[in-house]
Each structure stands twice: as C-alpha cells, then as structure tokens.
Amino acid sequence: MPPSPSAEPSTETPETRDTTDALSGELAREQAYLDAARAQLTRMRELAESLDASKASDAISGEVLGWVLARRIASLQDDPRTTLFFGRIDVDPPDGPPEQFHIGRRHVSDEAGDPVVVDWRAPISTAFYRASPLEPMDVVLRRRFGVDRGRLTALEDEHLREPASADSAGSILAAEIERPRTGPMRDIVSTIQPEQDEIVRSDVTVSVCVQGAPGTGKTAVGLHRAAWLLYSFRERLDRSGVLVVGPNRAFLDHIGAVLPSLGEVRVGHATIETLLEHGTVRADEPADVATLKGDARLASVLRRAVWSSLVRPTEALVVPRGVRKWRVPAYEVAGIVDELAARGVRYSAARDLLPQRLAHHVLLEMERAGDAPDDRVQDAVAKSAAVKKYVSSVWPPLDPQGVLHRLWSDPDALRAAAGDDLTDDEQRMLLWDKPARTKGAARWSRADMALLDEVDDLLRRVPSLGHVVLDEAQDLSPMQLRAVGRRASTGSVTVLGDIAQGTTPWATASWEEAMRHLGKDDHDLVVLDRGFRVPAVVIEYAARLLPVMAPGLGAPVSVRDNPGRLEIRPAAAAGLDAEVVHAVERAASAAGSVGVIVPDADVERVSSALASSGIPHGRLDRDHGDDEDHQVEVVPASVAKGLEFDRTVVLEPAAIAAAEPDERTGLRRLYVVLTRAVSELTIVHAQPLPEALGAA
C-alpha cells in the first residue's frame, strides 16, 4: 500500500537500521543470558532445599545446620521485579585470556561451579565501579542495563579504550539515579560512583568518617559498606556483629529494605534512644541543661562518683568458722582494695573479685595455724555471710540509676564528684529542684540516658561489636558519641553526617572532635560534595543559609542534568491550608513520593486538611514509621533528617526555624528540610521567609 500523503517521510537509513537491528539482537542475547541465570539460581535454591539438616551427627549440629540452610535458601530467592545483574564488564588482561563478567546483587554459578553472575562485592567487581579511560583496570567495555519489571529494556556501552565513546555514556545511569520511588529507600548498588566505592570497600580495620552534603548518597554508602564488610569478613563479623544506628524510627524504617535487598539480614538496627534505653524518659529539660549533660566533662564526674563509693576499711574482717574466728587486718584489706581498684577493671567486676581475695587471706591464716584447707574451703569462706557483709561495707554494690539519682539529689555528692570540672553554677543547673525520693521514682530525661549508659559501663564493660554504622552523627552530644564508641571499642565505625545539618544545641563542632569522643582518633575523613539526588535549583536555594549557619563550609554541587523545580507560593494565613492541599494535589499527580514537611505543631492540622480533601496519606513521627507505603507522607520537621522524597511541600520555613532554641540550630533544621526533594520543592508560607534565604 502506498504511504498516505500526510505521512512523515522516513528518516531511517540502512546504517541506522543496521545499528538498531544489532542493538536489538544484542539485547535479546543478554535477555537470554538473564533467563539462563535465573534457571541456575532456581537450581541452586532447589539444591539447598533438598538438603536435610536432620541427618547431622547430633541435635545441636542439626539445629545449626538448619539455621544455616534456612538463611541460604532465603538468600537464593529470586525477585521477578528486578534482574539478577545490572551491568557487565569485558576485561582483556595482558597476562590472561579475555573474559566477561555480569555484575549483580548476588553470586550465581552453574553446575560446574563457574560464575554466571558475580556478586557486586567480589574483588573483580571493583572494576565495574572504578574503571575509567585514564585507569581502565583492564576493562575494554562496561555495559549497563535498563530494566522494567524484571526484563532488560535497554543497554548502554562504554568503550574505555575509546574516550569519545566513554564520554557519551550515562543516560541509563542518570535515569536510575533520578527514577521516582515510593516506600522505603532502595539500594544504589547499580549506581555507586568511584568515590563512593572507595568508601564502601575500606578495610574492616579502618574507621571512616564521611562528611556528605545532601543528596551525596552518604547513607546508602554506609549501608553498602556494611554489606561489603559482611561479605568480605563474614566469619569475623558473624561472631562480633554489625549495628546501624540512626536518628529515629522513621529513618530506620526508610532504610530498612536496603540491606535485605543485598542479601544481608544479620545487621542490627537501633536509634540512639533504643540503644541507650536505661529507663523510661519522663522529663524534658531546658536546652542548656541537656547540653551540659551531654558535655564530655560529665564522664570524669561520673567516674569520680562511682569510685568515690569505696570506703576505707577501719576494722578487720572477722570470719567465724567452726569454733575459731579468723581475722584479716584492716590494713591488709586496704591493700587488697587498692590493688583491685588500680587494675583498671570495671567497678563491679573488681568487686566480684574481692570475696575470693579476702578468702585467700583467710586461708593463709588457716595454713599458718597448721590447717590444710583446700579450694572448697576458700569458696565457702568467699560465700559466707561475714565476707558478703564486709564486702558490702567497703565496696558497696552500685547501679546506674542509684548513682545518678544521688548526684542530682545531693549537692554534697555532686560537689565531691564535680572536682574542678564543673563550676558552682553548672552544679546548680544539674541538681533537681524537687529530688525524687527514690531512684525508681526519678524522672529521667533523654540526656540522662547517655549518663546512665556511662555509669553502666563504669560498673561492667559494655560488649563491643565488630562494626557500627552511625548515621546523622553530627547531632549527637559528646556523651552520646562515647556511648556509641563503646559499642565499637574493639571494632571499627563508619560515621556519616553533615556538619551543616547539625540541629541540636549540643552538636559537636567538627568531625575531629566527634571521632575523638567515639574513641577513633585514627580514622579516614572523606568529603562527598557531589549531589546525585538533590537537583541544582533546590540545593542552590538551600545553600543560601550556609554563610549564616555554617560559615566556611563549602556548598554542595549538584551533578544532575535535570535542574529540578522550585516554586515559592505565598498565601494569606486564612487560606494557608487550602494552598497546601493544592500544592500536594499537584505534586501527587505524577509518579513518585511526596513529603509534606511541616512545623511539628502543625502536623495534626495539616493531616486533617488533607483528609478532608480526600488525599490519602501517612504520618511519620520520631518513634514510628508508616506501616503502609503511602505516596504522600506528612512529616514533622524534626523527623525529616535522612529521608528523601521525589517532591516535597514545605510549610512555613520561618516557623520551622523558630521552633529551635537558637538561630543557628533553626537555620540548620530548615536546611535539612529544604534538601529532602529529589526533583521538586514547593514552599508554602504566610509568614515572611527567613532573612538568610534572601529574595526568592
């Protein structure tokens, strides 16, 4: 049939047709390879399911084997929504044959044990992330795949020995970085950048501090480092454990799917509150008091309070046994107490040694009198009522609540423990106006939790983990940092944060200071300032606050091709909620997540306005995430840190800043809120915008 007169003339040439056919054929071959890889994964899973743990040599071995098999089977589950690999490298080493490696989230092998898909954490995969025309690392071709619902839809090649070709690559990578999402954070394993990969693959013995501007992927980098460490040092970290500490429960819910998507489920998660849960928080206190309680000087105060509880013995220990009484002179007891106190062990651990040491001296007296006591006699003496009573008189038992209750209730006790570390005015600030009659009735504050943890460690050492990932670390007080550091005293840490996002009055001033409080003076400090997630128009607007709130800190740079969208919508106070509803409706009309970030005091009102307009939404707070994956989430400004949304609607920037105790903290809180958007930021306000933002 002849073409219609109105049809566009074809622009296809034999050359473009050949190129299209070649790409289609190559994509079909890669899809066939993916189908074969899926079949091999199914074979691996079925083989694991066929193994019988009950045939182990004994019940305990059977239980352990059953647990290992269950974990193995779970790791071999296929997710039809995604692919087993996201990239490929072709390598041509000078000392070996050319090879191809498909890079994915897990290892897949064939019947002979040869790799079909290589785990992204394997050493050979390093070249996929770091190879460049200047440093090709034997890579001649790097291929990335476009994916839609588990099938390959596109491919993009970089020929690293042809710089012009390599320079033109990047559309699939950019599309993946900017792809809209709802629900929890996802992994970035297919988009890790070279500078990020260097952090991810830092050795397990190295403590790393990452100063990362908004959108630089610092949180994802920390989580991927945890996954890489568990892969590379599995036996070591399986024994000692890995912990991720985040700022609040909503944040942990947001990141909770990342490690499982990478096949790692053996990582603990905690907020700073749950990590330091030594009682119920029942009191709030002024910011200056909380800041003082977070000061590192309190560590010395608490140490004195604990060890000053020792009582100098003035009377001999007398132990009745049969018809005889055995005595240990007071000066000998004093020597034992001094020796134990000088050993550097914890207070309660040293106290546990005292009964046996006293019993040993009693046995020496028995031997001098001609008796021949054995170890059973020594144990009986150590457990006798006389020894127990004497030990309590010179080395009284302590517990964290009792120690802190006495300090905050008794001016004399606090004065003695304060030494030269606290002024008289500071001591008065710490004392309760109306002391609780008992430690059980004490109204503890959040700041008290870190102090109770410090005392707990002074009494008995807190166990150390193999690795701790600490996110949003800039907000922690020195005492909170010490508490986290104790959990990694024999391990390493990955510390993530942004000094410009420090939103607490007690935030440390520098990473060097923070790492010192963590006990990690020897560390690598890495700066990430290339923003992959926050668009240029948004980050440039938020950066107007930096000269006022963080002088000297460089502004982040967005490397996104899409500049994003910024809209500032003034409104009359009476029509403010209607304007918010309108902005949310527009934001939710496209795919992707929408965060409605409001002053904490306005959460209920804004949620009601959205509900009245028929807009389904979830609500986040400090202690709870959203159990459902809503497209629209109402977020208090104090909870926004660490979260990201495709589009954000921010209500009343001035009120968000004014809710904090000082201007610096308020502007930092606002900086956090303004940088949560991945593509669009809409500001709705009736109050004048903060002066630091300047003219719109």
XYZ file of C-alpha atoms in Angstrom:
696
model
C 0.000 0.000 0.000
C 1.437 3.421 -0.878
C 2.081 5.778 2.019
C -0.533 8.324 2.927
C 0.161 11.764 1.512
C 0.192 13.158 5.049
C 2.724 10.630 6.391
C 6.121 11.864 7.545
C 8.945 10.814 5.228
C 11.112 8.064 6.773
C 14.475 9.189 8.156
C 15.729 5.644 8.589
C 18.873 4.807 6.630
C 20.498 1.423 6.057
C 23.168 2.376 8.611
C 20.703 3.304 11.384
C 18.616 0.224 10.579
C 21.695 -1.980 10.916
C 22.581 -0.326 14.235
C 19.054 -0.778 15.576
C 18.995 -4.411 14.479
C 22.390 -5.011 16.077
C 21.256 -3.469 19.390
C 18.038 -5.475 19.324
C 19.984 -8.654 18.710
C 22.454 -7.881 21.492
C 19.627 -7.071 23.912
C 17.932 -10.368 23.012
C 21.170 -12.254 23.715
C 21.517 -10.555 27.099
C 17.880 -11.362 27.941
C 18.540 -14.994 27.079
C 21.581 -14.901 29.367
C 19.395 -13.461 32.126
C 16.825 -16.244 31.637
C 19.605 -18.824 31.877
C 20.971 -17.170 35.017
C 17.505 -17.315 36.601
C 17.329 -21.023 35.803
C 20.689 -21.548 37.519
C 19.514 -19.627 40.576
C 16.433 -21.840 40.739
C 18.694 -24.905 40.556
C 20.854 -23.568 43.404
C 17.810 -22.897 45.566
C 16.294 -26.326 44.888
C 19.605 -27.966 45.767
C 19.705 -26.085 49.077
C 16.084 -27.050 49.797
C 16.899 -30.722 49.198
C 19.495 -30.839 51.966
C 18.293 -32.456 55.189
C 19.546 -30.879 58.413
C 18.154 -33.791 60.441
C 20.952 -36.029 59.167
C 23.557 -34.089 61.129
C 25.673 -36.006 63.631
C 23.854 -34.613 66.668
C 20.898 -32.425 67.606
C 22.940 -29.270 68.183
C 24.722 -29.625 64.847
C 21.363 -30.278 63.201
C 19.910 -27.100 64.663
C 22.866 -25.018 63.495
C 22.792 -26.624 60.047
C 19.064 -25.999 59.782
C 19.579 -22.329 60.579
C 22.388 -22.053 58.006
C 20.300 -23.775 55.332
C 17.296 -21.543 56.027
C 19.470 -18.464 55.620
C 20.998 -19.893 52.453
C 17.587 -20.657 50.927
C 16.332 -17.161 51.772
C 19.368 -15.596 50.083
C 18.639 -17.546 46.889
C 15.114 -16.215 46.399
C 14.611 -14.526 43.062
C 12.791 -11.197 42.808
C 10.929 -11.135 39.478
C 10.567 -7.346 39.713
C 14.275 -6.833 39.122
C 17.155 -8.570 37.353
C 19.955 -10.761 38.614
C 22.517 -8.425 37.057
C 22.623 -4.738 36.239
C 25.955 -4.495 34.437
C 28.724 -6.278 32.581
C 32.427 -5.763 32.134
C 34.617 -7.208 29.399
C 38.226 -7.461 30.551
C 41.328 -8.125 28.482
C 44.260 -8.541 30.879
C 47.784 -8.577 29.417
C 48.587 -11.845 31.213
C 45.437 -13.838 30.508
C 42.537 -14.501 28.139
C 39.679 -12.028 27.629
C 36.672 -12.609 29.924
C 33.168 -11.289 30.534
C 31.597 -10.806 33.966
C 27.955 -9.963 34.619
C 27.695 -7.963 37.862
C 24.678 -8.395 40.147
C 23.373 -8.315 43.700
C 24.300 -11.954 44.411
C 26.574 -14.685 43.113
C 25.073 -17.252 40.719
C 27.046 -20.246 39.443
C 26.413 -23.090 37.004
C 26.586 -26.852 37.621
C 30.368 -26.822 37.284
C 30.711 -24.019 39.822
C 31.712 -21.396 37.271
C 30.266 -17.899 37.844
C 27.225 -16.890 35.826
C 26.650 -13.687 37.824
C 29.333 -12.146 40.030
C 28.400 -10.552 43.360
C 28.934 -6.786 43.272
C 31.094 -7.137 46.382
C 33.589 -9.551 44.785
C 37.051 -8.088 44.040
C 36.603 -8.374 40.263
C 33.502 -6.150 40.509
C 35.601 -3.231 41.715
C 36.489 -2.501 38.092
C 32.812 -2.048 37.185
C 32.627 0.947 39.537
C 36.099 2.448 39.218
C 37.383 1.795 35.703
C 37.829 4.912 33.553
C 39.573 5.812 30.299
C 42.537 7.050 32.348
C 42.529 3.980 34.635
C 40.813 1.220 32.617
C 41.793 -1.588 35.037
C 41.932 -3.999 32.027
C 38.290 -3.193 31.189
C 37.633 -2.698 27.475
C 33.837 -2.417 27.772
C 31.427 -1.531 30.562
C 27.748 -2.215 29.927
C 24.744 -1.008 31.909
C 21.222 -2.325 31.507
C 17.862 -0.624 31.590
C 15.243 -2.683 33.408
C 11.459 -2.711 33.544
C 9.606 -5.261 35.702
C 12.406 -7.787 35.605
C 13.174 -7.644 31.877
C 16.014 -5.898 30.100
C 14.771 -2.947 28.063
C 17.964 -1.181 27.046
C 21.717 -1.388 27.176
C 24.421 1.237 27.125
C 28.086 0.596 26.454
C 31.229 2.491 27.397
C 34.299 1.522 25.408
C 37.045 2.546 27.801
C 39.759 2.365 25.152
C 37.734 4.824 23.043
C 37.419 8.004 25.189
C 34.871 9.636 22.887
C 32.527 6.696 23.345
C 33.102 6.605 27.089
C 32.353 10.310 27.433
C 28.958 9.911 25.776
C 27.676 7.287 28.195
C 25.449 7.883 31.151
C 21.746 8.082 30.278
C 20.819 4.750 31.903
C 22.834 5.647 34.997
C 21.183 9.081 35.232
C 17.726 7.594 34.718
C 18.291 5.084 37.514
C 19.522 7.771 39.926
C 16.539 10.028 39.190
C 13.884 7.295 38.947
C 10.811 8.138 41.093
C 10.111 5.905 44.061
C 7.695 5.412 46.905
C 8.137 3.444 50.087
C 11.481 2.611 51.702
C 14.893 3.595 50.444
C 16.370 1.195 47.889
C 19.938 0.130 47.270
C 22.239 2.073 44.936
C 24.309 -0.936 44.003
C 23.930 -0.278 40.261
C 24.827 3.437 40.529
C 27.717 3.527 43.019
C 30.230 6.173 41.965
C 34.027 5.700 42.145
C 34.470 7.951 45.196
C 31.615 6.132 46.925
C 33.056 2.729 46.051
C 36.365 3.606 47.716
C 34.492 4.198 50.975
C 32.394 1.045 50.590
C 35.494 -1.140 50.183
C 37.526 0.354 53.039
C 39.142 -2.386 55.139
C 37.330 -3.670 58.232
C 40.083 -2.281 60.460
C 39.625 1.264 59.122
C 37.230 3.711 60.767
C 35.774 6.081 58.178
C 34.084 9.439 58.707
C 32.039 10.689 55.751
C 31.166 14.382 55.554
C 28.410 14.311 52.973
C 26.275 17.158 51.692
C 22.583 16.479 50.974
C 21.995 14.060 48.102
C 25.557 12.694 48.001
C 24.414 9.206 48.975
C 26.275 9.014 52.272
C 23.595 6.902 53.971
C 23.486 4.431 51.100
C 27.282 4.303 51.078
C 27.329 3.416 54.776
C 24.774 0.636 54.311
C 26.591 -0.776 51.299
C 29.818 -0.726 53.275
C 28.125 -2.841 55.945
C 27.043 -5.312 53.240
C 30.543 -5.390 51.736
C 32.179 -5.944 55.120
C 29.841 -8.853 55.887
C 30.703 -10.383 52.520
C 34.456 -9.862 52.807
C 34.891 -10.576 56.546
C 31.911 -12.853 57.150
C 33.381 -15.166 59.781
C 34.785 -12.310 61.841
C 31.650 -10.155 61.751
C 29.227 -13.062 62.159
C 30.781 -13.554 65.593
C 31.044 -9.931 66.676
C 28.035 -8.358 64.928
C 27.212 -5.232 62.918
C 24.911 -2.436 64.092
C 23.323 0.510 62.262
C 22.399 3.482 64.474
C 20.013 6.093 63.035
C 18.352 9.266 64.340
C 14.781 7.953 64.708
C 12.449 5.048 63.953
C 11.042 6.669 60.793
C 14.584 6.848 59.409
C 15.261 3.185 60.228
C 12.027 2.184 58.525
C 13.087 4.238 55.497
C 16.445 2.449 55.137
C 15.278 -0.943 56.397
C 14.916 -2.583 52.968
C 18.425 -1.792 51.700
C 20.488 -4.491 53.404
C 17.911 -7.286 52.881
C 17.857 -6.382 49.173
C 21.599 -7.037 49.182
C 21.163 -10.396 50.888
C 22.190 -9.243 54.382
C 19.701 -9.693 57.213
C 22.117 -10.135 60.125
C 22.515 -6.444 60.885
C 21.039 -4.854 63.987
C 19.224 -1.507 63.833
C 18.791 0.985 66.671
C 18.057 4.618 67.309
C 20.193 6.432 69.856
C 17.187 6.263 72.199
C 16.736 2.478 71.946
C 20.477 1.938 72.162
C 20.614 3.864 75.459
C 17.327 2.666 76.920
C 18.149 2.524 80.639
C 14.691 3.505 81.814
C 11.644 5.471 80.792
C 12.109 9.048 79.614
C 9.607 11.027 81.651
C 11.022 14.549 81.698
C 12.036 17.341 79.365
C 14.617 19.894 80.360
C 15.928 23.222 79.039
C 18.378 23.050 76.160
C 21.219 24.469 78.246
C 20.812 21.709 80.860
C 20.653 18.998 78.193
C 23.754 20.478 76.559
C 25.619 20.421 79.860
C 24.604 16.816 80.495
C 25.961 15.950 77.047
C 29.338 17.557 77.778
C 32.290 15.158 77.848
C 33.341 16.551 81.245
C 30.485 14.553 82.759
C 32.477 11.379 82.085
C 35.060 12.426 84.679
C 32.331 13.483 87.104
C 30.627 10.091 86.855
C 33.903 8.209 87.232
C 34.602 10.048 90.488
C 31.052 9.415 91.678
C 31.454 5.674 91.133
C 34.927 5.131 92.554
C 34.451 7.502 95.491
C 31.898 4.975 96.761
C 34.744 2.833 98.094
C 35.013 3.022 101.903
C 38.428 2.883 103.553
C 38.399 -0.168 105.871
C 38.938 0.704 109.538
C 38.078 -2.653 111.097
C 39.423 -6.125 110.497
C 37.476 -8.782 108.627
C 36.386 -11.478 111.095
C 35.214 -14.825 109.684
C 33.755 -17.363 112.157
C 34.402 -20.953 111.077
C 33.586 -23.731 113.479
C 34.905 -22.795 116.930
C 37.546 -20.466 115.519
C 37.431 -16.883 114.225
C 39.817 -15.839 111.522
C 40.928 -12.231 111.067
C 42.259 -10.209 108.148
C 43.632 -6.882 109.467
C 42.167 -3.661 108.080
C 45.492 -2.609 106.569
C 45.659 -5.879 104.587
C 42.112 -5.375 103.352
C 43.027 -1.827 102.322
C 45.939 -3.165 100.297
C 43.663 -5.663 98.528
C 41.099 -2.951 97.759
C 43.771 -0.558 96.462
C 45.281 -3.264 94.262
C 41.925 -4.198 92.724
C 40.965 -0.551 92.177
C 44.269 0.093 90.411
C 43.885 -2.786 87.958
C 41.765 -0.783 85.516
C 38.848 -3.206 85.531
C 35.255 -2.101 85.940
C 33.892 -1.293 89.389
C 31.506 -4.251 89.715
C 33.920 -6.669 88.039
C 36.612 -5.739 90.567
C 34.068 -6.032 93.390
C 33.279 -9.581 92.275
C 36.951 -10.472 92.780
C 37.124 -9.116 96.315
C 35.419 -12.029 98.180
C 37.869 -14.567 96.753
C 40.852 -12.323 97.527
C 39.684 -11.912 101.129
C 39.016 -15.661 101.401
C 42.529 -16.348 100.157
C 43.970 -14.291 103.012
C 41.786 -16.215 105.470
C 43.216 -19.463 104.073
C 46.723 -18.158 104.579
C 45.845 -17.560 108.244
C 44.484 -21.102 108.469
C 47.662 -22.555 106.968
C 49.839 -20.582 109.387
C 47.770 -22.090 112.205
C 48.532 -25.587 110.919
C 45.324 -26.314 108.985
C 45.307 -27.676 105.424
C 42.314 -26.018 103.698
C 41.558 -26.666 100.016
C 39.754 -24.736 97.279
C 36.360 -25.820 98.580
C 37.106 -24.120 101.877
C 38.139 -20.927 100.083
C 34.872 -20.915 98.082
C 32.859 -21.480 101.266
C 34.612 -18.587 103.011
C 34.116 -16.300 99.977
C 30.383 -17.057 100.007
C 29.964 -16.761 103.784
C 27.648 -14.161 105.288
C 30.532 -12.494 107.123
C 32.543 -11.915 103.947
C 29.498 -10.745 101.962
C 28.572 -8.235 104.663
C 32.150 -6.956 104.923
C 32.491 -6.576 101.147
C 29.303 -4.504 101.048
C 30.679 -2.236 103.785
C 33.919 -1.398 101.953
C 32.892 -1.910 98.329
C 29.139 -1.210 98.163
C 27.103 -2.521 95.226
C 26.057 0.166 92.753
C 23.631 0.504 89.884
C 23.418 3.311 87.284
C 20.097 4.738 88.469
C 21.272 4.845 92.064
C 24.490 6.665 91.204
C 22.798 9.317 89.063
C 19.853 9.742 91.460
C 22.275 10.562 94.263
C 24.218 13.067 92.132
C 21.144 15.003 91.000
C 19.622 14.922 94.505
C 22.565 15.557 96.836
C 24.531 18.821 96.446
C 27.396 17.475 98.573
C 27.705 14.314 96.486
C 27.701 16.316 93.251
C 30.229 18.796 94.615
C 32.591 15.974 95.581
C 32.264 14.285 92.177
C 32.499 17.526 90.205
C 36.063 18.289 91.266
C 37.400 21.076 89.084
C 35.312 20.054 86.069
C 32.072 21.880 86.903
C 31.507 25.390 88.202
C 29.136 26.126 91.069
C 26.582 27.483 88.600
C 26.810 24.331 86.477
C 26.297 22.158 89.530
C 23.166 24.126 90.412
C 21.869 23.594 86.869
C 22.229 19.820 87.215
C 20.548 19.459 90.610
C 16.858 18.622 90.607
C 14.602 21.330 92.038
C 12.436 18.646 93.652
C 14.501 15.472 94.016
C 12.675 12.174 93.666
C 12.553 10.255 96.931
C 13.847 7.064 95.321
C 15.669 6.159 92.135
C 12.566 4.290 90.990
C 10.530 7.484 91.107
C 13.148 9.535 89.236
C 12.004 11.413 86.149
C 14.832 10.771 83.713
C 15.409 12.915 80.629
C 16.799 11.874 77.240
C 20.161 13.395 78.169
C 20.208 11.296 81.348
C 20.131 8.101 79.260
C 23.663 8.661 77.956
C 24.865 9.332 81.518
C 23.212 6.146 82.788
C 24.954 4.285 79.964
C 28.283 5.802 81.018
C 27.770 4.637 84.588
C 26.675 1.221 83.364
C 29.992 0.883 81.520
C 31.924 2.063 84.578
C 30.314 -0.781 86.516
C 30.528 -3.515 83.853
C 32.084 -3.225 80.409
C 29.614 -2.859 77.537
C 30.290 -5.590 74.903
C 31.881 -4.403 71.676
C 30.655 -5.147 68.157
C 32.709 -5.742 65.049
C 31.387 -2.705 63.205
C 28.974 0.153 63.834
C 27.435 2.395 61.166
C 26.411 5.699 62.770
C 24.255 7.937 60.605
C 23.413 11.606 61.222
C 26.245 11.597 63.731
C 26.567 15.386 63.782
C 23.520 15.616 66.066
C 24.899 13.539 68.926
C 26.333 15.002 72.103
C 29.831 14.029 73.253
C 28.322 11.705 75.874
C 26.113 10.029 73.264
C 29.123 9.629 70.983
C 31.033 7.991 73.831
C 28.145 5.556 74.257
C 28.235 4.582 70.579
C 32.022 4.341 70.652
C 31.846 1.834 73.497
C 29.898 -0.488 71.200
C 32.842 -0.435 68.768
C 35.751 -0.263 71.196
C 37.397 -3.320 69.593
C 35.845 -2.820 66.141
C 35.609 -0.082 63.548
C 32.986 2.508 62.668
C 31.502 4.176 59.626
C 30.374 7.649 60.675
C 28.028 9.512 58.342
C 26.746 13.055 58.559
C 26.905 16.678 57.552
C 28.144 19.363 59.927
C 25.771 21.811 58.201
C 22.818 19.615 59.231
C 23.628 19.637 62.941
C 20.264 20.509 64.509
C 20.914 20.103 68.230
C 22.439 22.708 70.561
C 24.906 20.066 71.787
C 26.123 19.023 68.313
C 29.907 18.731 68.064
C 31.705 21.464 66.149
C 33.946 19.276 63.971
C 34.416 15.694 62.855
C 37.806 15.555 64.551
C 36.078 16.277 67.868
C 33.292 13.777 67.186
C 35.714 10.997 66.252
C 37.738 11.695 69.393
C 34.640 11.202 71.535
C 33.966 7.957 69.651
C 37.461 6.796 70.576
C 38.572 6.767 66.917
C 41.283 9.423 66.653
C 42.874 7.297 63.929
C 40.359 7.499 61.089
C 39.924 8.432 57.440
C 37.906 11.609 56.789
C 36.228 11.619 53.373
C 34.229 14.507 51.893
C 31.380 13.815 49.470
C 30.180 17.052 47.863
C 28.745 15.869 44.537
C 24.977 15.738 44.874
C 23.392 12.966 42.810
C 19.910 13.105 44.318
C 19.165 16.774 45.061
C 18.684 18.938 41.942
C 20.690 22.105 41.379
C 17.850 24.597 41.815
C 16.966 23.115 45.204
C 20.490 22.776 46.585
C 21.462 26.273 45.427
C 18.438 27.757 47.165
C 19.093 25.900 50.419
C 22.797 26.817 50.268
C 21.855 30.454 50.842
C 21.625 29.508 54.518
C 25.212 28.195 54.765
C 27.079 31.500 55.340
C 24.908 32.192 58.394
C 24.597 28.714 59.904
C 27.898 27.076 58.898
C 30.475 29.711 57.906
C 33.384 28.277 55.955
C 31.600 25.098 54.889
C 31.580 24.721 51.107
C 28.291 24.461 49.257
C 27.479 21.090 47.678
C 27.387 20.799 43.904
C 24.566 19.050 42.064
C 25.797 16.940 39.133
C 22.323 16.147 37.835
C 21.405 17.082 34.253
C 17.838 17.756 35.408
C 17.980 21.086 37.307
C 14.735 20.338 39.165
C 11.928 22.683 40.050
C 11.456 25.243 42.826
C 8.196 27.071 43.486
C 7.561 29.559 46.295
C 3.869 30.177 46.964
C 2.915 32.994 49.371
C -0.541 32.674 50.894
C -2.832 34.520 53.252
C -2.953 32.993 56.724
C -6.648 32.177 56.317
C -6.018 30.261 53.091
C -2.803 28.542 54.101
C -4.192 25.014 54.465
C -6.057 25.254 51.163
C -2.802 26.308 49.458
C -1.002 23.313 50.989
C -3.741 20.964 49.772
C -3.498 22.427 46.275
C 0.295 22.014 46.242
C 0.047 18.413 47.442
C -2.587 17.563 44.823
C -0.324 18.877 42.086
C 2.737 17.064 43.480
C 0.854 13.777 43.810
C -0.464 13.908 40.245
C 2.788 12.389 38.964
C 4.523 9.150 39.917
C 6.787 9.148 42.928
C 6.746 10.002 46.616
C 5.561 13.287 48.150
C 6.735 14.561 51.529
C 4.676 17.276 53.220
C 7.135 18.696 55.761
C 5.557 20.979 58.338
C 6.360 22.530 61.728
C 5.867 19.885 64.404
C 2.972 21.808 65.926
C 1.057 21.789 62.621
C 1.121 18.055 61.840
C -2.379 17.338 63.121
C -3.927 20.353 61.388
C -2.319 19.659 58.017
C -3.191 15.955 58.205
C -6.818 16.847 58.855
C -6.859 19.266 55.929
C -5.513 16.586 53.578
C -8.022 14.030 54.883
C -10.897 16.470 54.429
C -9.839 16.920 50.794
C -9.762 13.175 50.221
C -5.975 12.874 49.883
C -4.765 9.515 51.288
C -1.552 9.919 53.262
C 0.595 8.515 56.022
C 2.174 10.222 59.004
C 5.677 9.804 60.348
C 6.886 10.615 63.825
C 10.046 10.136 65.836
C 9.164 6.726 67.216
C 7.119 5.194 64.377
C 7.346 4.953 60.628
C 4.415 4.375 58.293
C 3.242 0.759 58.220
C 1.930 1.273 54.677
C 3.626 2.652 51.595
C 1.686 5.881 51.034
C 2.587 8.129 48.152
C 2.027 11.169 50.414
C 3.577 11.375 53.881
C 3.109 14.170 56.426
C 6.438 14.655 58.176
C 7.237 16.804 61.237
C 10.260 18.982 60.521
C 12.142 17.389 63.433
C 11.843 13.934 61.794
C 12.784 14.854 58.202
C 16.505 14.258 58.566
C 17.786 11.377 56.451
C 14.542 10.999 54.481
C 14.039 11.856 50.835
C 11.027 12.276 48.563
C 10.648 12.850 44.844
C 8.702 16.033 45.589
C 8.354 17.953 48.827
C 5.890 20.571 50.006
C 7.374 22.620 52.853
C 5.073 24.700 55.061
C 6.216 27.884 56.830
C 10.057 27.842 56.764
C 10.152 30.665 59.334
C 8.106 28.645 61.839
C 10.330 25.603 61.309
C 13.427 27.666 62.107
C 11.810 29.495 65.029
C 10.878 26.223 66.768
C 14.548 25.585 67.598
C 16.304 27.075 70.651
C 18.664 29.362 68.694
C 19.087 30.862 65.212
C 21.933 28.582 64.119
C 20.089 25.423 65.064
C 16.870 26.732 63.499
C 18.509 27.518 60.163
C 20.236 24.137 60.150
C 16.892 22.456 60.719
C 15.484 24.436 57.807
C 18.467 23.458 55.622
C 17.679 19.809 56.301
C 14.017 20.283 55.422
C 14.715 22.153 52.178
C 17.091 19.460 50.887
C 14.754 16.439 51.091
C 13.478 16.846 47.499
C 14.803 14.719 44.644
C 13.101 16.639 41.849
C 10.734 19.380 43.075
C 10.434 21.670 46.099
C 7.316 23.754 46.761
C 7.364 26.238 49.647
C 4.039 27.479 51.021
C 4.168 30.337 53.525
C 2.159 33.114 55.130
C 4.956 34.331 57.411
C 7.894 36.177 55.811
C 10.697 33.834 54.786
C 13.863 33.888 56.945
C 16.128 36.752 56.001
C 19.019 34.356 55.310
C 17.130 32.928 52.310
C 17.104 36.365 50.668
C 14.777 37.272 47.866
C 13.068 34.433 46.040
